Coordinates of C-alpha atoms in Angstrom, one line a residue:
Chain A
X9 CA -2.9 -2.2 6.0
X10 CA -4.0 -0.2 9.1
X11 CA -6.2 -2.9 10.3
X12 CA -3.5 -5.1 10.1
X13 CA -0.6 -2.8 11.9
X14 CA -2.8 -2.5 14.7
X15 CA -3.6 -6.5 14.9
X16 CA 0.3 -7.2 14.8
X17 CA 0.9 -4.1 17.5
X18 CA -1.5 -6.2 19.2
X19 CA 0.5 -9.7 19.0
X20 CA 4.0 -7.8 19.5
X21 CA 2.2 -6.6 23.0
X22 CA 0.5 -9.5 24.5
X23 CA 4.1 -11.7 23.7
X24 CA 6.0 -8.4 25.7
X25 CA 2.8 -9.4 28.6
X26 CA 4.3 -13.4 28.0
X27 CA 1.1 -14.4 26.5
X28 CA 1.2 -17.8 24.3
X29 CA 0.3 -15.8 20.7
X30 CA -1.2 -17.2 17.6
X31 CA -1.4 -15.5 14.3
X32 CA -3.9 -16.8 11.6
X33 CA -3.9 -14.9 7.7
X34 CA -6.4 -15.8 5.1
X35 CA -4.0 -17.2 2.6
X36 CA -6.4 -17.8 -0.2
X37 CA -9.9 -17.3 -1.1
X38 CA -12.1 -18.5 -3.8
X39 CA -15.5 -17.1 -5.4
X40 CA -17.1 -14.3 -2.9
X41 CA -15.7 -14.0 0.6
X42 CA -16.2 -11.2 3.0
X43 CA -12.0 -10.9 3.8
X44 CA -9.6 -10.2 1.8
X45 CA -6.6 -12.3 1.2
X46 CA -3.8 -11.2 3.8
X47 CA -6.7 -10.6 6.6
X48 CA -5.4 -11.6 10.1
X49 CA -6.6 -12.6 13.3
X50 CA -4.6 -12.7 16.6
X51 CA -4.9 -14.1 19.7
X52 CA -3.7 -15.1 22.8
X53 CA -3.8 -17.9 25.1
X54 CA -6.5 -16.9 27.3
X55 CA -9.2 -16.8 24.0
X56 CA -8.5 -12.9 23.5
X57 CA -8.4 -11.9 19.9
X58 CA -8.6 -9.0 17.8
X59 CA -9.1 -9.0 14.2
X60 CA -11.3 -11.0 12.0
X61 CA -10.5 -13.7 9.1
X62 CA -13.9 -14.1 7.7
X63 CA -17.4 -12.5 8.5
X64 CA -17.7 -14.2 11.8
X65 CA -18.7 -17.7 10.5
X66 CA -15.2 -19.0 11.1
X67 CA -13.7 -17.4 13.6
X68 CA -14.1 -20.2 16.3
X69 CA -13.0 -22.9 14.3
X70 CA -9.6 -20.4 13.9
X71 CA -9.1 -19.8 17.6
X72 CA -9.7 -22.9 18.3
X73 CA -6.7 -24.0 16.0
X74 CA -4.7 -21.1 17.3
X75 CA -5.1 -22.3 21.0
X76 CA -3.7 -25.6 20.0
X77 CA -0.9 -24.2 18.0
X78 CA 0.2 -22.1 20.7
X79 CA 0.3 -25.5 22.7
X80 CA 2.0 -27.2 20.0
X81 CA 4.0 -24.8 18.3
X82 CA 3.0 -26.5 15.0
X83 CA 2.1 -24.1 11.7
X84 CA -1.7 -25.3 10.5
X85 CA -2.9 -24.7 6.9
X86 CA -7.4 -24.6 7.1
X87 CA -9.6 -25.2 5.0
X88 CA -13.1 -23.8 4.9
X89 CA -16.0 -24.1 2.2
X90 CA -19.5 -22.4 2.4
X91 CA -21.9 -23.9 1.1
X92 CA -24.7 -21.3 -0.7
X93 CA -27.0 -22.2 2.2
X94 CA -24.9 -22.8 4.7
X95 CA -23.7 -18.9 3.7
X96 CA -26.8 -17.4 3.8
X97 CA -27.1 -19.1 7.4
X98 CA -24.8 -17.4 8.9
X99 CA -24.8 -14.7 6.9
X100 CA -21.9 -14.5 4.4
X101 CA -21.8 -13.7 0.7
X102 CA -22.9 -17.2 -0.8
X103 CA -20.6 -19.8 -1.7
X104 CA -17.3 -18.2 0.0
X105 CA -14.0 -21.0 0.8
X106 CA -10.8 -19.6 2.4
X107 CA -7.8 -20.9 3.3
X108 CA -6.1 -20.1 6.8
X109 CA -2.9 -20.2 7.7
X110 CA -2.4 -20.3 11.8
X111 CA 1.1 -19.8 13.2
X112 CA 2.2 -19.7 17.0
X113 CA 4.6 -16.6 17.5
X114 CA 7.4 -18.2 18.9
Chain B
X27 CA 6.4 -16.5 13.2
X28 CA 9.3 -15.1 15.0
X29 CA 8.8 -12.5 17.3
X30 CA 11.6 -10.5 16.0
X31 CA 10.3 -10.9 12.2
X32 CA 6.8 -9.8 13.3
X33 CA 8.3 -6.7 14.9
X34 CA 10.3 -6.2 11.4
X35 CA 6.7 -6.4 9.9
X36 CA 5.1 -3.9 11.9
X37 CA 8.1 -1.8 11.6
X38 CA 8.0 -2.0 7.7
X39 CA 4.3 -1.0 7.8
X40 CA 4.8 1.9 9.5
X41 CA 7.6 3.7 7.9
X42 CA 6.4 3.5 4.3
X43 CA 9.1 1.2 3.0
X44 CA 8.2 -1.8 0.9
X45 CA 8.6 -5.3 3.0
X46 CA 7.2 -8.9 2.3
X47 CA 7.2 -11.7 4.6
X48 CA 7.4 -15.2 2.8
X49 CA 5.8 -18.7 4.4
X50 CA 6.2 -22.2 3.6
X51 CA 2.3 -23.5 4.0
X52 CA 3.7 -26.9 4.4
X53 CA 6.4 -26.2 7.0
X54 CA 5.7 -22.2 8.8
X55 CA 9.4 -21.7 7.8
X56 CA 9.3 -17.9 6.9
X57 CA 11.8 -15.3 5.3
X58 CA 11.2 -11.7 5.8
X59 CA 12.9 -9.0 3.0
X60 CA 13.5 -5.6 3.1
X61 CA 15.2 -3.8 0.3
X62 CA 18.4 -6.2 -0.5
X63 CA 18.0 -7.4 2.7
X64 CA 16.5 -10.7 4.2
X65 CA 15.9 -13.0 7.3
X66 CA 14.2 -15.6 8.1
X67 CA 15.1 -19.4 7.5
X68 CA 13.0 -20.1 4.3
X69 CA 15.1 -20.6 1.5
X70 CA 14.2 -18.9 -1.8
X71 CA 15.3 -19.4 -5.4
X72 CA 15.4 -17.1 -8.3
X73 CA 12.1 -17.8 -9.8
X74 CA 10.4 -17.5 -6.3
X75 CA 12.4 -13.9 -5.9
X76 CA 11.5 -13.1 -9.0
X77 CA 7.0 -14.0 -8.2
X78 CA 7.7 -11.5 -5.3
X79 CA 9.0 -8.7 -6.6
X80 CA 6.1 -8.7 -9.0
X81 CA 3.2 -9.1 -6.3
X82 CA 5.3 -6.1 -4.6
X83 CA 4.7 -4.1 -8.0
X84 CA 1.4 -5.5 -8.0
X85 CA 0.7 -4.9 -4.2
X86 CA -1.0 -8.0 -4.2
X87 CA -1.1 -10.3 -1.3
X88 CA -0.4 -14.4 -3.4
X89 CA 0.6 -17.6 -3.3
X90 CA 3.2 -19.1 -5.3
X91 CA 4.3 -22.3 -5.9
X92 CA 7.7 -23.6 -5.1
X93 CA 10.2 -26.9 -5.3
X94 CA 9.7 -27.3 -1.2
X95 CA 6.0 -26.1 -1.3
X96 CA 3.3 -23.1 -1.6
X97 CA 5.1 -20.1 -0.3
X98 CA 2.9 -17.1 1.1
X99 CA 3.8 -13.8 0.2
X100 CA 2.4 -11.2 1.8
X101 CA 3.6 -7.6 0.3
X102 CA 3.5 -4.6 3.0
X103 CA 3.3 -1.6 1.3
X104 CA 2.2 2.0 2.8
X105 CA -0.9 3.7 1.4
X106 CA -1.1 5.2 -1.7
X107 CA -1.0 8.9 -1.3
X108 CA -1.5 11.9 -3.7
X109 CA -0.8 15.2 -3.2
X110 CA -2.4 17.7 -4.9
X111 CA -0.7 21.3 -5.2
X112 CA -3.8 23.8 -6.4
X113 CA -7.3 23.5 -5.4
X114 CA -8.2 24.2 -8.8
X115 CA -11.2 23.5 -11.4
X116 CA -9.2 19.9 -12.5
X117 CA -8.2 19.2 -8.9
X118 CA -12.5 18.6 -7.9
X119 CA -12.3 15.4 -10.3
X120 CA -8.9 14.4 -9.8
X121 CA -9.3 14.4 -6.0
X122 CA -12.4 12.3 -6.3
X123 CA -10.9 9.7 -8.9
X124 CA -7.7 9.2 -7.0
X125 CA -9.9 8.3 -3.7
X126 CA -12.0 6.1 -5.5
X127 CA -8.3 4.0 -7.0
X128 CA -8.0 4.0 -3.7
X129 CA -5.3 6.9 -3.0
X130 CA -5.3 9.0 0.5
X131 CA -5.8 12.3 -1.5
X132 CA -4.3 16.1 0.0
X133 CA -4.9 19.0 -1.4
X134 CA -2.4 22.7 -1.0
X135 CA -3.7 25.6 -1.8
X136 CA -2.8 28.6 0.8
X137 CA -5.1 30.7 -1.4
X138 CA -7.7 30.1 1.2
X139 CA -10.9 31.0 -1.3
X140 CA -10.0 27.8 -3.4
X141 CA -9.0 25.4 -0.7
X142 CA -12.5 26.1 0.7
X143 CA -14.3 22.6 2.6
X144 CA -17.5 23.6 0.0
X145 CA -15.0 23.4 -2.6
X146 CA -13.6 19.8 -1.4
X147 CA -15.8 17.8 1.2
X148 CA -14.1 15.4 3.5
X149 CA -10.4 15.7 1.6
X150 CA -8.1 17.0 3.9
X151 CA -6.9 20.0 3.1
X152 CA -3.7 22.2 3.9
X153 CA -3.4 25.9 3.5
X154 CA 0.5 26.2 3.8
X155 CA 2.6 27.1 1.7
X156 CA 3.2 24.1 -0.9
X157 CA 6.5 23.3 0.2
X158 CA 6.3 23.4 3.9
X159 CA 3.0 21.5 3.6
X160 CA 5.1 18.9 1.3
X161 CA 7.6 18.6 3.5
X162 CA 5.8 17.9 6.3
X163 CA 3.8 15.1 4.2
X164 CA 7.1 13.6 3.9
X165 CA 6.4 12.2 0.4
X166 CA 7.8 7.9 -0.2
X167 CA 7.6 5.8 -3.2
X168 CA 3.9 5.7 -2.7
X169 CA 2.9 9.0 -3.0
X170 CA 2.2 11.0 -6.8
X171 CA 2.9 14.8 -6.5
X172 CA 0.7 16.6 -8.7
X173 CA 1.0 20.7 -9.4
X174 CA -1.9 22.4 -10.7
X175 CA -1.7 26.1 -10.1
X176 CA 0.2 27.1 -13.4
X177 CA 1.9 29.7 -10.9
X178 CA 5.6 29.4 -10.2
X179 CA 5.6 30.8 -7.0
X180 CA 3.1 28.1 -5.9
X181 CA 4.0 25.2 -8.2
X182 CA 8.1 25.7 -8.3
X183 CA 8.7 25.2 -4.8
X184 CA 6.1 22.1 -4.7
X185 CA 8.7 20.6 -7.3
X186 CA 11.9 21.2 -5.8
X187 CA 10.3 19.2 -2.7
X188 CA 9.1 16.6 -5.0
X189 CA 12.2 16.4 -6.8
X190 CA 14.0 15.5 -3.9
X191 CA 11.4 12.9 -2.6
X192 CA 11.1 9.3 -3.4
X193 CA 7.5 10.2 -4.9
X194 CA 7.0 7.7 -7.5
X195 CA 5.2 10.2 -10.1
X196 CA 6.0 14.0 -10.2
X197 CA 3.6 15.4 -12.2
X198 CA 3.2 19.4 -13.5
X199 CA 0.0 20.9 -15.3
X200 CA 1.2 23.3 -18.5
X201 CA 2.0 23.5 -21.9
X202 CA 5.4 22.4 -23.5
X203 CA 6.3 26.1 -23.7
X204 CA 5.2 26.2 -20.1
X205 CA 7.1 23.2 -18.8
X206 CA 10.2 24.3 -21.1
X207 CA 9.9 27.5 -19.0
X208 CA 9.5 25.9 -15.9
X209 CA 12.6 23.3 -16.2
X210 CA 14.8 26.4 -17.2
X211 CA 13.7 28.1 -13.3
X212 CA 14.4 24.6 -12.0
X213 CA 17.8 24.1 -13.7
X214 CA 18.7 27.4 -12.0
X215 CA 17.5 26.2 -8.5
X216 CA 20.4 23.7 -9.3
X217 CA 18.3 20.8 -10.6
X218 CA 20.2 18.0 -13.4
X219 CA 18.8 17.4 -16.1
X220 CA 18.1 13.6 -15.0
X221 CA 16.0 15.1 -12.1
X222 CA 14.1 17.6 -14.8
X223 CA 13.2 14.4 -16.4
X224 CA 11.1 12.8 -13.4
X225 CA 8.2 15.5 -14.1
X226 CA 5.9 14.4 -16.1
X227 CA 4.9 17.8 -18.0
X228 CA 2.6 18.4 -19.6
X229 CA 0.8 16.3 -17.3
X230 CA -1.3 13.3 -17.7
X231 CA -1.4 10.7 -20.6
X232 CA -2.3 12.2 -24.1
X233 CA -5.9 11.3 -24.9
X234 CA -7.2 14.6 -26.2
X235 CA -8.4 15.3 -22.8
X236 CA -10.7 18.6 -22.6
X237 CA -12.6 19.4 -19.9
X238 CA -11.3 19.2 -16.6
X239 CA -12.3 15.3 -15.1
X240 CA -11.4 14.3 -18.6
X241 CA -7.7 15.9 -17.9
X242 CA -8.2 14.2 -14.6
X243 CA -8.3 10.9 -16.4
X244 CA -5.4 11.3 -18.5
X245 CA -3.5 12.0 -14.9
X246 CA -4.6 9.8 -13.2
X247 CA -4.1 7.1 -16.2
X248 CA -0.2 8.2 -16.6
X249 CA 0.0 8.1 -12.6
X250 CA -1.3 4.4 -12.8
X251 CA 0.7 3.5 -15.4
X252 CA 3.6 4.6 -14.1
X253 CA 2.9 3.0 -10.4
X254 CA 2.2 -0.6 -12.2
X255 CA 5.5 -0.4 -14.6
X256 CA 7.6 -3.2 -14.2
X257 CA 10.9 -2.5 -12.3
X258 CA 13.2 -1.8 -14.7
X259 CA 15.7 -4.9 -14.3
X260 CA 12.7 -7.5 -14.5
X261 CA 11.9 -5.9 -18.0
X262 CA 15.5 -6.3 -18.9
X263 CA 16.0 -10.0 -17.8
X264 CA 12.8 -11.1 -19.7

């Protein structure tokens, strides 16, 4: 839980800076995949982040999502599958899927 | 997520009590509970209180499935500590086991010639005396306290710390005649007998254990066994 104390510190200080914050977990994962359920990410408006919800490989696609939930304010539930060679593209375990859930802190 | 429930998060982590924050996947309606006590606006029912009490026991991170929806539960719960009192023959395997389940293992020992860095590499270490340096650990519900010395001047003050604590195993090395023994100096020290009862003594489960990382196993087994028990009430009710 360390990692994760330090992501939320993180998120409690850029909302004290009034920064637009987003918080993405890995809700579920199925066969190999390089987080752990419960993994976060945070970021803030301008693209900063700090944390990690999979080995790199999604993380874009994440804050991308984040950005527009910190416009919106709507909660998003993603999907992602790996494919085996897709996986050993970008360098994951092979054949990972995770689910993240990315929430604006309001 | 609200800001004040992600502050109560990040609170919870860092004291060492046990916290879990619950979310609707469908709607981000969330619920955060502490003990007996909650908030949040996600509505729970029996069976879903009943899911998330059990990934607390389990520390596991799940998703369950309720009437409005998956609901996220996500179980903050300090580290796993144990703490060792005698850097003794049995503490070498113990200390390594307990790291490897995944424990943040100390070891006191102010008898500086067996709480030696040779004798322990990369285990943090404390020369105090055990009840100072158990105090200062400030023991929770996630910490095992195990004595090892056999010496009541080192092991007896250890316990009365424990005893005191919320440690979730207590745990003392010694025969029956020795723990009989030892219960007796306690009792004097002013300790019930319903205290007494919270050491586990002789130590470890009983599997004919010999030589030491075998008695290092049956510890370690009892200390598991006792960290995934049910909560009481939930055993009850089923």
């Amino acid at each position: 839980m360390g990692d994760n104390e330090e992501i939320l510190q993180r998120a409690v200080d850029w909302r004290a800076q009034g920064k637009g914050v987003a918080l993405a977990t890995v809700v579920s994962t199925w066969g190999s995949s390089p987080r752990p359920v419960g993994a976060k990410l945070a970021l803030e408006q301008g693209g900063g982040f700090i944390g990690s919800v999979s080995g790199g490989c999604v993380e874009g696609a994440v804050i991308e999502e984040g950005l527009k939930a910190i416009t919106d304010g709507q909660p998003r539930l993603l999907s992602f599958g790996v494919s085996n060679e897709r996986a050993w593209e970008v360098g994951l375990a092979c054949g990972g899927k995770i689910q993240v859930f990315v929430e604006r802190v309001e | 997520m609200k800001l004040p429930l992600l502050e109560k998060a990040l609170a919870a982590s860092r004291s060492g009590r046990a916290a879990v924050l619950a979310t609707n996947l469908k709607n981000g309606l969330q619920t955060f509970i502490e003990a007996t006590e909650t908030a949040g606006d996600l509505t729970l029912d029996a069976a879903a209180l009943a899911a998330i009490r059990k990934a607390v026991t389990e520390d596991r991170n799940t998703t369950i499935e309720t009437p409005d929806g998956p609901v996220f539960v996500e179980v903050f719960n300090p580290r796993l500590r144990m703490v060792i009192v005698g850097a003794v023959h049995i503490a070498q395997p113990l200390a390594r086991m307990a790291t490897l389940a995944g424990y943040g293992v100390t070891v006191i020992d102010p008898r500086t010639a067996f709480a030696s860095d040779e004798r322990f590499p990369d285990l943090t270490l404390s020369t105090d005396w055990p009840d100072e340096a158990l105090e200062k650990l400030k023991p929770n519900r996630r910490t095992a306290i195990v004595t090892l010395t056999h010496d009541p001047k080192l092991d007896d003050p250890a316990l009365a710390v424990a005893l005191r604590s919320d440690a979730f195993y207590v745990g003392a090395l010694g025969s029956k005649k020795t723990h009989a023994a030892r219960c007796k100096r306690l009792a004097a020290r002013g300790f019930g007998e319903s205290e007494l009862a919270r050491i586990h003594g002789p130590v470890g489960l009983d599997i004919g254990a010999v030589s030491p990382a075998e008695i290092a196993i049956a510890i370690l087994a009892q200390v598991t066994q006792v960290l995934r028990a049910e909560p009481q009430s939930d055993r009850e009710a089923a």
